[in-house]
Amino acid sequence: MGAPTQLTLYSRPILAIETSCDETSAAVVLGHHVCSNVVASQIEMHRKWGGVVPEAAARAHVEAILPVISEALSSAGLSSSEIGAVAVTNRPGLVGALSVGLTAAKAFAYAKGLPMIGVHHLEGHLLSTMAADMPPSFPHTCLIVSGGHTELVDVQAPGDYRIVGQTRDDAAGEAFDKGARLLGLTYPGGRSIQEQARSGNRHRYPLPKGLSGDTIDFSFSGLKTAVLRLTEKEGESLNVADAAASLQEAIVAVLTERAIRAMDRLGSTSLTLVGGVAANLELRTRLRSACDAHGYTFTTPPIDLCTDNAAMIGLAAAYRLAKGECDGWDLDVFPNAEL
Ligand code: KG4
Ligand code: ZN
């Protein structure tokens, strides 16, 4: 392991904006400190459709974005003239949703004559650990688990990332969401599965863990098929709590096993866990104890910084802005983008 990297961070408050999917969020961060982090969730609206409807998401961002920015400033106790820079998620995500956040960021930065910077959503998740009580040093290994991504990343330094393992089909969050839907649980599935699993027996219905052998990749699509077969086989007699606990167990066990294997391969002794699925209490506990057993350090952000939020975008921007990076007024949105 190399020496911990000393991060130089932007010295003025950053207004950060995140609208890549179904949360309208604005935050103010100063260095590693999150001064405010406001999230207006669209979950209730999308629940009736069982998933995110892109057009509806963009419209809801239009309604929420200005009040959310005002609230982020007022909860931070700052006026707009005290902000030093604006950070915004510009990739990847839903094009209409991203465009609302980018337009608001451009307008704010232009009106105040501030530098503006576009941030990759996954880099935001990856550096959300900077707000943990004990931020990780560099290098470290990061497990990113969200609705769209499942990746093991060798993080040498901020901005120096190498994906070493990833899903070959569904993301872990997708496996939770699709499994929950098959079990008749409400959207978004991760939280519903966690709730049901509390009273369930995780060994009742053994489910497949995807790829076998000495791999650090993942495959979750077979899990969804297995849950479908289980519901067909058991019919009315299916115990939903046991099925939820079994599904959670299949996902958590494979994530834990592969994360530790990746660390062994990389010679890494520090693991971070980020992304919406990092809110899962069982996953947090299991990874922490696996790391303890190996003498590795384990860092995960507070739960409100795991699911989508603007604070993580501000944290990721803080070291880029400090290096003098910023974007021009032609900054665009990108639905797909590599980390
Ligand atoms: O990072 P995120 O908020 O949005 C994306 O970037 O995709 O992640 C959302 C995902 C959803 O699939 C949701 O079901 C999952 O995170 N999730 C959870 C929990 N809370 C959210 N999965 C498992 N357990 C949870 N407690
Ligand atoms: Zn996310």
XYZ file of N, CA, C and O and ligand atoms in Angstrom, residues 18 20-23 121-122 125 145-149 171-177 187-195 248 274-281 283 303 306-309 312, ligand 1:
206
model
N -27.966 17.387 -8.292
C -28.044 16.013 -8.826
C -29.493 15.731 -9.239
O -30.413 15.801 -8.411
N -30.040 13.004 -11.859
C -29.825 12.024 -12.940
C -30.955 11.016 -13.079
O -31.127 10.422 -14.131
N -31.740 10.804 -12.008
C -32.795 9.790 -12.089
C -34.076 10.282 -11.426
O -34.749 11.154 -11.972
N -34.379 9.788 -10.247
C -35.684 10.119 -9.657
C -35.598 10.867 -8.330
O -36.556 10.885 -7.562
N -34.444 11.475 -8.039
C -34.334 12.323 -6.854
C -33.859 13.693 -7.316
O -32.851 13.781 -8.010
N -21.799 10.699 -12.248
C -22.601 10.220 -11.118
C -21.856 9.155 -10.283
O -21.891 9.184 -9.046
N -21.183 8.244 -10.968
C -20.494 7.170 -10.224
C -19.289 7.692 -9.446
O -18.953 7.161 -8.392
N -20.739 8.800 -6.239
C -20.911 7.686 -5.288
C -19.554 7.283 -4.701
O -19.410 7.097 -3.491
N -22.508 -0.291 -5.692
C -23.712 -1.097 -5.951
C -24.935 -0.183 -5.988
O -25.321 0.385 -4.966
N -25.517 -0.044 -7.184
C -26.669 0.852 -7.304
C -27.726 0.204 -8.194
O -27.629 -0.987 -8.504
N -28.699 1.017 -8.615
C -29.750 0.480 -9.480
C -29.239 0.159 -10.874
O -29.803 -0.682 -11.572
N -28.174 0.819 -11.292
C -27.670 0.611 -12.646
C -26.263 0.040 -12.710
O -25.789 -0.317 -13.784
N -25.596 -0.058 -11.571
C -24.187 -0.469 -11.589
C -23.830 -1.439 -10.469
O -24.359 -1.347 -9.369
N -27.743 -5.193 -12.573
C -27.043 -4.635 -11.416
C -27.665 -5.202 -10.139
O -28.794 -5.719 -10.163
N -26.938 -5.095 -9.018
C -27.437 -5.633 -7.745
C -28.767 -4.967 -7.356
O -29.706 -5.632 -6.902
N -28.851 -3.643 -7.552
C -30.090 -2.940 -7.210
C -31.249 -3.408 -8.076
O -32.392 -3.523 -7.609
N -30.936 -3.697 -9.340
C -31.956 -4.207 -10.258
C -32.448 -5.573 -9.775
O -33.633 -5.882 -9.885
N -31.522 -6.394 -9.270
C -31.892 -7.719 -8.765
C -32.839 -7.570 -7.572
O -33.836 -8.301 -7.449
N -32.575 -6.599 -6.706
C -33.484 -6.331 -5.580
C -34.838 -5.858 -6.124
O -35.894 -6.333 -5.690
N -34.799 -4.911 -7.072
C -36.043 -4.307 -7.573
C -36.905 -5.322 -8.325
O -38.120 -5.401 -8.118
N -42.237 -0.791 -5.003
C -41.066 -0.134 -5.574
C -40.633 1.000 -4.631
O -41.500 1.674 -4.084
N -39.357 1.311 -4.432
C -38.207 0.568 -4.931
C -37.952 -0.671 -4.076
O -38.105 -0.641 -2.852
N -37.529 -1.740 -4.766
C -37.519 -3.052 -4.131
C -36.514 -3.253 -3.015
O -36.777 -4.021 -2.082
N -35.376 -2.577 -3.083
C -34.326 -2.843 -2.102
C -34.794 -2.666 -0.671
O -34.617 -3.534 0.180
N -35.437 -1.523 -0.433
C -35.890 -1.235 0.934
C -37.002 -2.202 1.363
O -37.038 -2.659 2.498
N -37.899 -2.547 0.421
C -38.997 -3.482 0.751
C -38.455 -4.865 1.076
O -38.928 -5.524 2.009
N -37.473 -5.303 0.292
C -36.879 -6.624 0.557
C -36.220 -6.613 1.940
O -36.388 -7.538 2.738
N -35.504 -5.541 2.231
C -34.826 -5.446 3.539
C -35.835 -5.528 4.682
O -35.627 -6.231 5.667
N -36.946 -4.798 4.539
C -37.988 -4.804 5.573
C -38.557 -6.204 5.782
O -38.651 -6.701 6.911
N -32.172 -11.600 -0.485
C -31.166 -10.692 0.084
C -29.871 -11.461 0.378
O -28.775 -10.989 0.102
N -20.323 1.804 -1.554
C -21.113 2.992 -1.910
C -22.252 2.639 -2.862
O -22.293 1.552 -3.419
N -23.172 3.598 -3.069
C -24.300 3.406 -3.983
C -25.560 3.065 -3.215
O -25.508 2.746 -2.021
N -26.701 3.120 -3.891
C -27.989 2.912 -3.229
C -28.086 1.610 -2.444
O -28.633 1.579 -1.331
N -27.525 0.535 -2.984
C -27.609 -0.772 -2.303
C -26.738 -0.790 -1.040
O -26.948 -1.605 -0.141
N -25.793 0.149 -0.948
C -24.970 0.264 0.265
C -25.813 0.677 1.466
O -25.360 0.610 2.607
N -27.060 1.095 1.214
C -27.974 1.401 2.327
C -28.462 0.114 2.995
O -29.048 0.158 4.076
N -28.226 -1.019 2.358
C -28.721 -2.296 2.904
C -27.955 -2.679 4.181
O -26.737 -2.860 4.161
N -28.699 -2.809 5.278
C -28.059 -3.017 6.580
C -27.331 -4.352 6.664
O -26.254 -4.449 7.237
N -25.955 -5.977 4.176
C -24.725 -5.875 3.382
C -23.646 -5.103 4.145
O -22.477 -5.493 4.171
N -26.148 6.466 5.662
C -27.151 5.949 4.705
C -27.707 7.026 3.774
O -27.922 6.775 2.590
N -25.811 7.307 0.665
C -25.678 6.113 -0.197
C -26.615 6.231 -1.390
O -26.204 6.111 -2.536
N -27.907 6.445 -1.115
C -28.847 6.626 -2.226
C -28.576 7.999 -2.859
O -27.882 8.834 -2.266
N -29.125 8.215 -4.059
C -28.736 9.395 -4.830
C -28.925 10.703 -4.058
O -29.969 10.931 -3.438
N -27.908 11.546 -4.126
C -27.916 12.815 -3.393
C -26.895 13.747 -4.030
O -25.982 13.298 -4.728
N -22.741 14.116 -2.543
C -21.637 13.312 -3.098
C -21.073 13.961 -4.367
O -19.880 13.836 -4.660
O -27.638 4.830 -6.206
P -29.108 4.761 -6.300
O -29.919 5.608 -5.347
O -29.579 5.111 -7.755
C -28.830 4.697 -8.858
O -27.789 5.351 -9.134
O -29.213 3.658 -9.439
O -29.526 3.233 -6.140
C -30.858 2.827 -6.211
C -30.926 1.351 -5.919
C -32.314 0.759 -6.167
O -32.163 -0.403 -6.958
C -32.805 0.440 -4.770
O -33.678 -0.675 -4.720
C -31.512 0.155 -4.045
O -30.608 1.113 -4.537
N -31.644 0.275 -2.593
C -31.488 -0.750 -1.728
C -31.776 -0.252 -0.435
N -32.082 1.078 -0.549
C -31.993 1.378 -1.878
N -31.152 -2.035 -1.962
C -31.082 -2.843 -0.888
N -31.367 -2.450 0.380
C -31.691 -1.175 0.645
N -31.954 -0.787 1.912
